[in-house]
Amino acid sequence: MADDGIGDVVVDNGVESLNDHADGEHELEQNDKKLKEEEVSVERVFQHKVVPSWRNQLTLRAFAVSLALSILFSFIVMKLNLTTGIIPSLNVSAGLLGFFFLKTWTKFLEKSGMLRQPFTRQENTVIQTCVVASSGIAFSGGFGSYLFGMSKRVADQTSESSDFKDPKLGWMIAFLFVVSFLGLFSVVPLRKIMIIDFKLTYPSGTATAHLINSFHTPQGAKLAKKQVKVLGKFFSFSFLWGFFQWFYTATDQCGFQAFPSLGLKAYQNKFYFDFSATYIGVGMICPYIINVSVLLGGILSWGLMWPLIQNKEGDWYPKDLGDGSLHGIQGYRVFISIGMILGDGLYNFFKVIIHTFFGLYTHVRDKRRENVLPVDDQDSSLSLKQSYDDQRRIELFLKDQIPTWFAIGGYVAIAAISISTLPHIFPQLKWYYILVIYLTAPTLAFCNAYGCGLTDWSLASTYGNIAIFTIGAWAGSSHGGVLAGLAACGVMMNIVSTASDLSQDFKTGYLTLASPRSMFVSQIIGTTMGCVVSPCVFWIFYNAFSDLGTVTSEYPAPYALVFRNMAVLGVEGFKTLPKNCLLLCYVLFGFAILINLIKDLLGKRGRFIPVPMAMAIPFYVGPYFAIDMCVGSLILFVWEKMNKAKADAFGPAVASGLICGDGIWTLPASILALAGIKPPICMKFLSRATNERVDAFLGS
């Protein structure tokens, strides 16, 4: 490249001819790229459809359907919460049922000539957002963990039973209203950075958007109709199967859920198939490695560790304490599972934090490099990077802005209300504890939302555990540290959980051209629904099943005891643990970290390494549900081998039908229990020796 005039003149003709040739090739490449893009472009399929304004996306019919589905999914999530705590993604079910109900509604109105506004994918996204936000409160509300852990029923199973607060409908609803909205306001100012600048994937939000987009194409609508039929069949089967099983459960340890399918000795160690349609469905949705991990955890604990520790009765812990004492075998079950959960949680916490900061560093570095380029080069590179879909989505995503002052003002106002209100609900939770949480919460909410965008992993429970230990230790045992820690866990969990949920919804809205404003409003309305519906659903369970939360109950609520004992541990330290329990906790804590490290170092091959968090679940509950989940996995595996296309298309619908049918059966079962109507038959299995003793007793 010569700077003098002679050089320019000499090479000019050659440069022009080379440029002409290069321009021609570049044009051909661009045309080819454009043709390929048109073939795969989603937005070109919908370009003839007018995108409704954000107000028209928020329809009364959408919220009516959302309320009905919210009640359904709240029962399902509550049942899963109170049995094992394993909650699979129900996005497919929510999206599919939302599409089906509103499509049926609009078709009926269209035939009668009363349809004013057609059903759009944006409206479908509003339903999805609202339902997931509402049913999400059944998890983040702590009904199977920190909130129920405050109750006397759970407190009586721990070493610290004086510090408790029994559930009441009024204070539960009030508590959720003052803590559930802060997380929404904390991430609103960052939506553009997360979705457009950082281009975070949010795998669940992206998958949901693709599902909704597909429903609104002619081919997708046909498939959705078939999927709904399949879901309906298995919903009916699952509901009727639950009803049939009810007849044989007159007393405890009766019915099909107490069927010693692998023998009586195995049954005593919680190894049996309990014919649960719910967990067969959960097994079909969860990845194979999760199901295998849960089974391996059950074999390690109930098949190996607990029988060996029970042999040390009289040496490691006193005899005749009973199966439920935390100073005996139950202490090992609970605290060792806590050690494993904390090891896995802390490893993933630091892993996501490192990912977050590395992602931020990479983005800032790339931005600086872009700024070094000349303006023309920047414009050309941006235009080359952005497809038609990207341009269309960015244009509409930036169209309806949510003012930053509104988000900051909303956060400050709700925080002020919360700081003044929460100490009246929990006197142990001082106002300055809450203030510290709210000052740190926006940073932690951002980290969780960003990490969720990278890994699809929300660490809400881990952030909650950190709050339990820090606030519990700060308060101390003399100032109600256990309740303060559990309440602080609820505050923190709700903030970081709703922040990541809204970020997922922003991604779904971005990919379906739903306005950020409509996403924010539908999340607010869905959260409002959840703050009322979820406590009411829990209240039904709490009053219908008097043994709720106990080890022998149909609903043992394992995480309520785990969270309670974490709070006790944070306040009292390790002095309450039985002999060698702390050493085993350290070993399992390190084991969880080591397994995760090996899994990450192996890369793709690491997918065959079990997940420690999943392994820890049966340590306390038992592996019976793991067998159900593995049966679900086996059904799906065989189906995929026979016909993969059908399994991929209808597997989630079958699983959703099994979960929904059995889940909704809990409503009539609860009503029957509240009315005092008991099943007429007890189906129980006894050993031959026990049966002979019974016969001899009856004969005498």
XYZ file of C-alpha atoms in Angstrom, residues 18-684:
667
model
C -9.628 -7.361 -8.374
C -12.279 -5.420 -6.464
C -14.853 -6.098 -9.180
C -14.081 -9.810 -8.962
C -14.124 -9.765 -5.146
C -17.385 -7.780 -5.085
C -18.949 -10.285 -7.439
C -17.890 -13.218 -5.270
C -19.015 -11.385 -2.104
C -22.408 -10.660 -3.660
C -22.842 -14.317 -4.584
C -21.876 -15.359 -1.051
C -24.341 -12.858 0.424
C -27.115 -14.067 -1.913
C -26.420 -17.689 -0.947
C -26.403 -16.717 2.718
C -29.667 -14.821 2.298
C -31.313 -17.778 0.553
C -30.180 -20.155 3.305
C -31.360 -17.694 5.953
C -34.791 -17.456 4.306
C -35.048 -21.250 4.439
C -34.405 -21.382 8.210
C -35.751 -17.956 9.231
C -38.518 -18.118 11.817
C -39.666 -14.524 11.516
C -40.132 -14.750 7.728
C -42.786 -17.406 8.413
C -44.671 -14.870 10.563
C -43.847 -11.682 8.614
C -47.376 -11.466 7.158
C -48.859 -11.376 10.691
C -49.205 -8.109 12.570
C -47.523 -8.068 15.976
C -50.100 -6.790 18.502
C -49.216 -3.928 20.835
C -48.059 -4.851 24.341
C -51.489 -3.969 25.766
C -53.263 -6.243 23.249
C -50.937 -9.102 24.205
C -52.366 -8.913 27.738
C -55.894 -10.260 27.282
C -58.506 -11.202 29.849
C -58.912 -14.658 28.274
C -55.145 -15.283 28.583
C -55.233 -14.525 32.313
C -58.382 -16.641 32.819
C -56.625 -19.646 31.241
C -53.472 -18.809 33.223
C -55.384 -18.874 36.513
C -56.903 -22.302 35.759
C -53.526 -23.743 34.753
C -51.830 -22.088 37.734
C -54.116 -23.952 40.129
C -53.446 -27.235 38.289
C -49.665 -26.792 38.260
C -49.568 -25.538 41.852
C -51.086 -28.847 42.984
C -48.539 -30.774 40.903
C -45.513 -28.780 42.137
C -46.799 -28.928 45.725
C -47.147 -32.700 45.594
C -43.623 -33.072 44.172
C -42.312 -30.608 46.771
C -43.829 -32.516 49.674
C -42.839 -36.005 48.490
C -39.224 -35.868 47.257
C -38.467 -32.274 46.241
C -37.577 -33.263 42.658
C -39.422 -30.889 40.315
C -38.886 -31.351 36.556
C -39.439 -28.577 34.032
C -43.159 -28.278 33.293
C -42.712 -25.647 30.556
C -43.770 -28.037 27.778
C -46.972 -28.936 29.631
C -47.789 -25.275 30.377
C -47.127 -24.175 26.795
C -49.064 -27.068 25.288
C -52.117 -26.755 27.553
C -52.128 -22.960 27.217
C -52.137 -23.293 23.434
C -54.860 -25.951 23.483
C -57.278 -24.109 25.806
C -56.994 -20.739 24.115
C -57.039 -22.229 20.611
C -60.256 -24.070 21.530
C -61.693 -20.852 22.994
C -60.904 -18.725 19.929
C -62.158 -21.415 17.502
C -65.481 -21.522 19.314
C -65.763 -17.697 19.192
C -64.746 -17.681 15.531
C -67.489 -20.149 14.596
C -70.061 -18.119 16.488
C -68.826 -14.901 14.820
C -67.800 -13.227 18.098
C -64.015 -13.374 17.710
C -62.519 -9.868 17.906
C -58.813 -10.675 18.301
C -57.054 -13.768 16.899
C -54.892 -15.981 19.124
C -51.217 -15.062 18.662
C -47.924 -16.553 19.782
C -47.368 -13.413 21.873
C -50.555 -14.181 23.823
C -49.376 -17.802 24.177
C -46.104 -16.481 25.636
C -48.048 -14.357 28.143
C -49.929 -17.483 29.332
C -46.685 -19.451 29.595
C -45.006 -16.669 31.593
C -47.971 -16.230 33.912
C -48.381 -19.961 34.651
C -44.677 -20.588 35.278
C -44.440 -17.484 37.512
C -47.472 -18.584 39.533
C -46.532 -22.260 39.951
C -42.927 -21.208 40.631
C -44.098 -19.658 43.914
C -45.051 -23.188 45.042
C -41.295 -23.901 44.952
C -39.677 -20.587 45.944
C -42.385 -20.031 48.595
C -40.683 -22.761 50.636
C -43.747 -24.928 51.299
C -41.571 -28.020 51.060
C -38.444 -26.424 52.533
C -37.782 -23.308 54.668
C -41.397 -22.182 55.335
C -42.687 -25.595 56.419
C -39.380 -26.079 58.272
C -40.550 -23.359 60.688
C -43.535 -25.471 61.843
C -43.821 -27.378 65.126
C -44.326 -30.647 63.216
C -40.845 -30.361 61.731
C -39.287 -28.675 64.792
C -40.266 -31.649 66.982
C -38.083 -33.877 64.795
C -34.952 -31.767 65.489
C -32.781 -30.966 68.518
C -34.151 -27.377 68.632
C -37.952 -27.526 68.955
C -38.646 -24.340 70.962
C -38.163 -21.912 68.048
C -41.104 -22.460 65.678
C -43.952 -20.728 63.847
C -46.888 -22.805 62.643
C -48.275 -22.075 59.163
C -51.308 -19.800 58.958
C -52.900 -18.720 55.702
C -52.832 -15.000 56.542
C -49.150 -14.548 57.370
C -48.012 -16.885 54.561
C -49.839 -14.797 51.927
C -48.583 -11.541 53.486
C -44.992 -12.851 53.597
C -45.042 -13.891 49.932
C -46.508 -10.557 48.821
C -43.713 -8.556 50.458
C -40.793 -10.734 49.246
C -41.802 -12.127 45.826
C -41.673 -8.970 43.671
C -38.260 -7.514 44.484
C -36.385 -9.896 42.184
C -38.471 -8.746 39.220
C -37.432 -5.115 39.634
C -33.772 -6.001 40.247
C -33.096 -7.347 36.720
C -35.340 -5.074 34.620
C -32.594 -2.462 33.985
C -30.269 -5.231 32.761
C -32.590 -6.892 30.232
C -30.910 -5.353 27.153
C -27.436 -6.247 28.426
C -28.466 -9.842 29.142
C -30.464 -10.583 25.989
C -28.976 -8.401 23.231
C -25.474 -7.386 24.322
C -24.357 -10.590 26.038
C -26.594 -12.810 23.842
C -27.131 -15.220 26.738
C -28.812 -18.430 25.592
C -31.187 -19.191 28.524
C -31.721 -22.772 27.236
C -35.133 -23.307 28.895
C -36.440 -19.918 27.714
C -35.133 -20.574 24.194
C -36.653 -24.078 24.081
C -40.006 -22.709 25.276
C -39.919 -19.998 22.569
C -39.199 -22.553 19.832
C -42.076 -24.668 21.126
C -44.507 -21.710 21.066
C -43.322 -20.615 17.612
C -43.849 -24.137 16.284
C -47.407 -24.299 17.695
C -48.399 -21.306 15.581
C -47.329 -22.803 12.252
C -49.830 -25.056 10.382
C -47.671 -28.187 10.860
C -46.989 -27.366 14.513
C -50.684 -26.809 15.240
C -51.513 -30.283 13.866
C -48.803 -31.893 15.988
C -49.928 -29.936 19.074
C -53.476 -31.225 18.591
C -52.198 -34.826 18.548
C -49.983 -34.167 21.578
C -52.932 -32.807 23.553
C -54.971 -35.935 22.737
C -52.136 -38.141 24.016
C -51.759 -35.957 27.122
C -55.511 -36.212 27.760
C -55.480 -40.021 27.519
C -52.644 -40.431 30.002
C -54.100 -37.712 32.247
C -57.333 -39.734 32.484
C -55.451 -42.989 33.066
C -53.263 -41.449 35.775
C -56.213 -39.794 37.543
C -58.275 -43.015 37.525
C -55.261 -45.040 38.673
C -54.846 -42.680 41.643
C -58.553 -43.058 42.428
C -58.303 -46.882 42.209
C -55.256 -46.962 44.531
C -57.075 -44.830 47.112
C -59.514 -47.664 47.909
C -56.683 -49.794 49.368
C -55.104 -47.199 51.691
C -57.292 -47.344 54.817
C -54.339 -46.961 57.232
C -50.595 -46.253 57.151
C -48.335 -48.584 55.141
C -51.290 -49.850 53.108
C -51.978 -49.970 49.385
C -49.951 -50.258 46.218
C -47.423 -47.694 47.472
C -46.482 -50.244 50.170
C -46.134 -53.176 47.743
C -42.902 -55.118 48.548
C -42.164 -55.769 44.880
C -38.478 -56.596 45.551
C -39.048 -58.551 48.774
C -39.784 -57.625 52.386
C -36.130 -57.080 53.372
C -35.662 -54.706 50.442
C -38.953 -53.004 51.376
C -37.669 -52.334 54.915
C -34.734 -50.497 53.300
C -37.060 -48.472 51.004
C -36.303 -50.502 47.862
C -39.648 -51.106 46.169
C -41.744 -50.023 43.205
C -44.654 -47.952 44.522
C -46.702 -47.681 41.295
C -46.531 -43.876 41.248
C -47.649 -42.472 37.886
C -46.160 -39.100 38.913
C -42.594 -40.349 39.272
C -42.776 -42.548 36.194
C -43.656 -39.326 34.336
C -40.871 -37.414 36.114
C -38.435 -40.152 35.050
C -39.504 -39.709 31.423
C -38.805 -35.949 31.579
C -35.584 -35.932 33.641
C -32.302 -36.761 31.860
C -31.157 -40.387 32.170
C -28.149 -39.392 34.278
C -30.384 -37.745 36.913
C -32.484 -40.894 37.300
C -29.402 -43.122 37.474
C -27.796 -40.715 39.991
C -30.824 -40.891 42.288
C -30.786 -44.714 42.143
C -27.021 -44.836 42.805
C -27.510 -42.500 45.787
C -30.190 -44.838 47.141
C -27.945 -47.902 46.751
C -24.976 -46.106 48.384
C -27.040 -44.901 51.372
C -29.849 -47.396 52.074
C -28.106 -50.393 50.514
C -24.641 -49.850 52.027
C -24.055 -46.971 54.486
C -27.137 -47.091 56.735
C -27.048 -50.895 57.329
C -23.328 -50.599 58.280
C -23.978 -47.635 60.625
C -26.949 -49.460 62.207
C -24.540 -52.254 63.098
C -22.724 -49.657 65.258
C -25.829 -49.057 67.392
C -24.768 -48.918 71.021
C -21.279 -47.727 70.059
C -21.746 -44.713 67.761
C -25.150 -43.808 69.195
C -27.329 -45.067 72.095
C -29.637 -48.043 71.640
C -33.432 -47.863 71.479
C -33.588 -44.218 70.288
C -36.035 -45.123 67.552
C -35.787 -44.617 63.818
C -36.726 -40.913 63.902
C -34.231 -39.548 66.466
C -31.594 -37.119 65.178
C -29.230 -38.443 67.877
C -29.458 -41.869 66.215
C -29.543 -43.226 62.658
C -31.803 -40.394 61.485
C -29.061 -37.890 62.360
C -26.652 -39.615 59.963
C -29.266 -39.681 57.208
C -30.129 -35.998 57.503
C -26.722 -34.423 58.139
C -24.759 -36.543 55.658
C -27.270 -35.605 52.946
C -26.837 -31.937 53.990
C -23.044 -32.316 53.624
C -23.442 -33.681 50.109
C -25.986 -31.023 49.105
C -23.725 -28.238 50.412
C -20.678 -29.679 48.612
C -22.528 -29.819 45.303
C -24.199 -26.448 45.834
C -21.011 -24.581 46.772
C -19.041 -26.130 43.900
C -21.677 -25.060 41.381
C -22.006 -21.668 43.065
C -18.310 -20.867 42.571
C -18.348 -22.448 39.124
C -21.209 -20.211 37.977
C -19.617 -17.144 39.611
C -16.344 -17.843 37.740
C -18.317 -18.386 34.500
C -20.141 -15.121 35.131
C -17.034 -13.016 35.682
C -15.175 -14.690 32.825
C -18.166 -14.037 30.529
C -18.261 -10.392 31.617
C -14.489 -10.027 31.054
C -14.750 -11.596 27.570
C -17.654 -9.332 26.630
C -15.850 -6.168 27.799
C -12.693 -7.216 25.953
C -14.629 -7.850 22.717
C -16.409 -4.508 23.070
C -13.080 -2.714 23.366
C -11.804 -4.457 20.258
C -14.926 -3.426 18.349
C -14.450 0.172 19.465
C -10.908 0.158 17.987
C -12.326 -0.626 14.513
C -13.260 2.287 12.160
C -16.964 3.194 12.236
C -17.587 1.862 8.701
C -16.045 -1.493 9.608
C -18.158 -1.670 12.777
C -21.378 -1.001 10.828
C -20.510 -3.577 8.163
C -19.549 -6.214 10.752
C -22.790 -5.599 12.680
C -24.909 -5.889 9.556
C -23.148 -9.130 8.612
C -23.698 -10.593 12.095
C -27.381 -9.699 12.355
C -29.783 -11.901 10.438
C -33.296 -10.825 9.492
C -34.599 -12.589 12.619
C -32.134 -10.737 14.857
C -32.932 -7.363 13.330
C -36.678 -7.921 13.698
C -36.384 -9.181 17.278
C -34.034 -6.422 18.426
C -36.263 -3.766 16.875
C -39.345 -4.962 18.771
C -37.469 -5.802 21.985
C -36.169 -2.228 22.204
C -39.473 -0.670 21.133
C -41.341 -0.944 24.452
C -38.897 0.214 27.088
C -39.399 -0.148 30.833
C -37.912 3.023 32.358
C -34.913 2.459 34.635
C -36.295 4.964 37.157
C -39.439 2.826 37.397
C -37.412 -0.333 38.161
C -35.157 1.353 40.737
C -38.089 3.217 42.327
C -40.115 -0.001 42.492
C -37.245 -1.895 44.122
C -36.669 0.819 46.749
C -40.405 1.185 47.517
C -41.012 -2.564 47.916
C -37.793 -2.949 49.939
C -38.973 -0.199 52.308
C -42.381 -1.867 52.733
C -40.709 -5.232 53.267
C -38.219 -3.907 55.865
C -41.063 -2.364 57.863
C -43.438 -5.358 57.480
C -41.313 -8.521 57.853
C -40.260 -7.914 61.505
C -43.985 -7.933 62.405
C -44.377 -11.372 60.771
C -41.052 -12.684 62.141
C -39.916 -10.692 65.207
C -36.647 -12.684 65.145
C -35.789 -11.213 61.704
C -34.559 -7.730 62.610
C -34.897 -4.847 60.159
C -31.128 -4.493 59.754
C -30.813 -8.173 58.707
C -33.330 -7.485 55.921
C -31.574 -4.272 54.918
C -28.262 -6.129 54.485
C -30.009 -8.784 52.360
C -31.616 -6.139 50.133
C -28.320 -4.281 49.667
C -26.568 -7.453 48.478
C -29.569 -9.034 46.685
C -29.359 -7.125 43.339
C -25.760 -8.321 42.812
C -26.658 -11.903 43.697
C -29.816 -11.715 41.538
C -27.703 -10.558 38.597
C -25.182 -13.380 39.186
C -27.981 -15.958 39.333
C -29.724 -14.572 36.233
C -26.450 -14.388 34.310
C -25.382 -17.876 35.415
C -28.798 -19.242 34.486
C -28.384 -17.712 31.020
C -25.077 -19.533 30.585
C -25.819 -22.881 32.227
C -29.642 -23.055 32.643
C -28.921 -23.669 36.330
C -30.668 -21.541 38.968
C -28.826 -21.616 42.290
C -31.682 -20.087 44.303
C -31.509 -22.825 46.973
C -27.753 -22.328 47.376
C -28.160 -18.574 47.887
C -30.911 -19.399 50.381
C -28.582 -21.775 52.266
C -25.939 -19.037 52.498
C -28.590 -16.734 54.032
C -29.567 -19.454 56.535
C -26.016 -19.798 57.848
C -25.049 -16.100 57.826
C -28.237 -14.622 59.330
C -28.759 -17.599 61.675
C -25.233 -17.294 63.059
C -25.609 -13.489 63.297
C -28.862 -13.781 65.264
C -27.634 -16.599 67.528
C -29.636 -19.143 69.501
C -30.749 -16.666 72.178
C -32.445 -14.378 69.626
C -34.390 -16.946 67.579
C -31.572 -17.648 65.129
C -33.288 -20.725 63.643
C -36.432 -18.835 62.579
C -34.396 -15.778 61.548
C -32.196 -17.957 59.310
C -35.166 -19.730 57.700
C -37.029 -16.445 57.087
C -33.865 -14.873 55.615
C -33.549 -17.907 53.344
C -37.077 -17.211 52.077
C -36.298 -13.562 51.366
C -33.120 -14.401 49.459
C -34.563 -17.379 47.552
C -37.545 -15.402 46.310
C -35.388 -12.533 45.035
C -32.830 -14.597 43.106
C -35.380 -17.146 41.858
C -37.805 -14.588 40.378
C -34.865 -12.653 38.859
C -33.684 -15.675 36.861
C -37.293 -16.600 35.953
C -37.964 -13.126 34.521
C -34.703 -13.218 32.557
C -35.793 -16.561 31.053
C -39.141 -14.964 30.167
C -37.442 -11.969 28.536
C -35.543 -14.437 26.333
C -38.751 -16.291 25.448
C -40.457 -12.978 24.666
C -37.484 -11.816 22.570
C -37.716 -14.976 20.400
C -41.531 -14.801 20.019
C -41.688 -10.985 19.526
C -43.580 -10.566 22.793
C -43.003 -7.136 24.301
C -40.769 -6.835 27.413
C -43.580 -4.817 28.972
C -46.112 -7.604 28.463
C -43.577 -10.109 29.865
C -43.018 -7.951 32.950
C -46.747 -7.369 33.536
C -47.623 -11.056 33.030
C -44.830 -12.017 35.453
C -46.270 -9.551 38.002
C -49.793 -10.939 37.542
C -48.546 -14.551 37.634
C -46.584 -13.856 40.825
C -49.689 -12.244 42.358
C -51.707 -15.352 41.503
C -48.997 -17.564 43.021
C -48.912 -15.542 46.254
C -52.570 -16.475 46.817
C -52.958 -19.856 45.069
C -49.833 -21.603 46.443
C -50.535 -20.910 50.153
C -54.148 -22.046 49.659
C -53.005 -25.293 47.997
C -50.474 -25.909 50.796
C -53.170 -25.153 53.383
C -55.328 -27.914 51.875
C -52.443 -30.419 52.159
C -51.547 -29.229 55.668
C -55.091 -29.696 57.003
C -55.964 -32.820 55.022
C -52.916 -34.894 56.023
C -52.242 -34.748 59.760
C -48.919 -36.623 59.426
C -47.582 -34.249 56.740
C -43.830 -33.768 57.219
C -43.176 -36.954 59.218
C -40.859 -39.715 57.993
C -43.628 -42.311 57.620
C -46.054 -39.952 55.857
C -47.108 -40.159 52.231
C -45.816 -36.548 52.137
C -42.584 -36.524 54.232
C -41.433 -33.082 52.951
C -37.753 -34.099 53.213
C -36.288 -30.678 52.484
C -38.267 -29.073 55.316
C -36.274 -31.151 57.814
C -33.034 -30.602 55.858
C -33.458 -26.787 55.823
C -34.487 -26.767 59.489
C -31.382 -28.717 60.466
C -29.199 -26.399 58.385
C -30.563 -23.516 60.453
C -29.926 -25.448 63.706
C -26.403 -26.230 62.512
C -25.783 -22.555 61.716
C -26.903 -21.489 65.198
C -25.647 -24.304 67.448
C -22.639 -25.598 65.527
C -21.667 -29.289 65.375
C -22.154 -30.204 69.033
C -25.521 -31.906 68.431
C -24.231 -34.419 65.851
C -23.865 -38.118 66.752
C -20.433 -39.798 66.851
C -18.407 -39.781 63.592
C -21.291 -37.998 61.813
C -19.222 -34.848 61.245
C -16.361 -36.887 59.761
C -18.763 -38.615 57.343
C -20.260 -35.206 56.451
C -16.769 -33.931 55.547
C -16.087 -37.055 53.467
C -19.360 -36.755 51.515
C -18.869 -32.973 51.157
C -15.456 -33.589 49.578
C -16.853 -36.484 47.536
C -19.493 -34.180 45.996
C -16.834 -31.608 45.045
C -14.524 -34.304 43.606
C -17.310 -35.876 41.508
C -18.257 -32.465 40.088
C -14.612 -31.664 39.324
C -14.098 -34.971 37.490
C -17.365 -34.415 35.607
C -16.216 -30.984 34.383
C -12.657 -32.092 33.561
C -13.939 -34.956 31.390
C -15.976 -32.554 29.230
C -18.464 -34.416 27.018
C -17.497 -37.776 28.505
C -18.500 -36.350 31.893
C -22.150 -36.831 31.005
C -21.815 -40.410 32.294
C -20.673 -39.222 35.754
C -23.508 -39.098 38.341
C -24.807 -35.795 39.764
C -24.076 -35.471 43.540
C -27.144 -33.296 44.263
C -29.403 -35.975 42.767
C -27.522 -38.692 44.670
C -28.133 -36.860 47.969
C -31.951 -36.795 47.690
C -32.622 -40.476 48.590
C -30.157 -40.376 51.537
C -33.030 -39.207 53.736
C -36.197 -40.150 51.823
C -35.171 -43.551 50.483
C -34.765 -44.868 46.922
C -38.338 -46.050 46.277
C -39.153 -43.126 43.951
C -35.822 -43.667 42.119
C -37.122 -47.053 40.967
C -40.261 -45.364 39.581
C -38.104 -42.787 37.788
C -35.862 -45.472 36.309
C -38.965 -47.326 35.060
C -39.967 -44.067 33.316
C -36.473 -43.808 31.824
C -36.640 -47.420 30.642
C -40.017 -46.842 28.944
C -38.650 -43.793 27.126
C -35.397 -45.582 26.185
C -37.243 -48.563 24.649
C -39.658 -46.202 22.864
C -36.742 -44.220 21.400
C -35.137 -47.425 20.140
C -38.392 -48.493 18.475
C -39.423 -45.101 17.044
C -37.278 -42.086 18.007
C -39.360 -39.534 16.079
C -42.575 -40.535 17.896
C -40.818 -40.719 21.257
C -39.403 -37.205 20.800
C -42.779 -35.833 19.684
C -45.056 -37.548 22.217
C -42.778 -38.528 25.137
C -43.172 -35.168 26.938
C -46.965 -35.304 26.399
C -47.200 -38.810 27.911
C -45.024 -37.779 30.863
C -47.042 -34.580 31.409
C -50.316 -36.541 31.339
C -49.032 -38.996 33.981
C -47.800 -36.167 36.231
C -50.874 -33.947 35.808
C -53.460 -36.704 36.321
C -51.881 -38.076 39.491
C -51.130 -34.532 40.705
C -54.708 -33.298 40.309
C -56.033 -36.448 42.055
C -54.552 -34.993 45.265
C -57.348 -32.368 45.230
C -60.287 -34.836 45.582
C -58.112 -36.998 47.883
C -57.575 -33.965 50.146
C -61.286 -33.101 50.106
C -62.154 -36.702 51.081
C -59.607 -36.561 53.926
C -60.963 -33.211 55.183
C -64.496 -34.647 55.090
C -63.348 -37.618 57.208
C -64.133 -40.177 54.484
C -61.604 -43.023 54.732
C -60.871 -45.757 52.156
C -62.688 -49.032 52.842
C -59.770 -51.493 52.371
C -56.228 -51.918 53.696
C -53.975 -53.976 51.437
C -50.920 -54.948 53.467
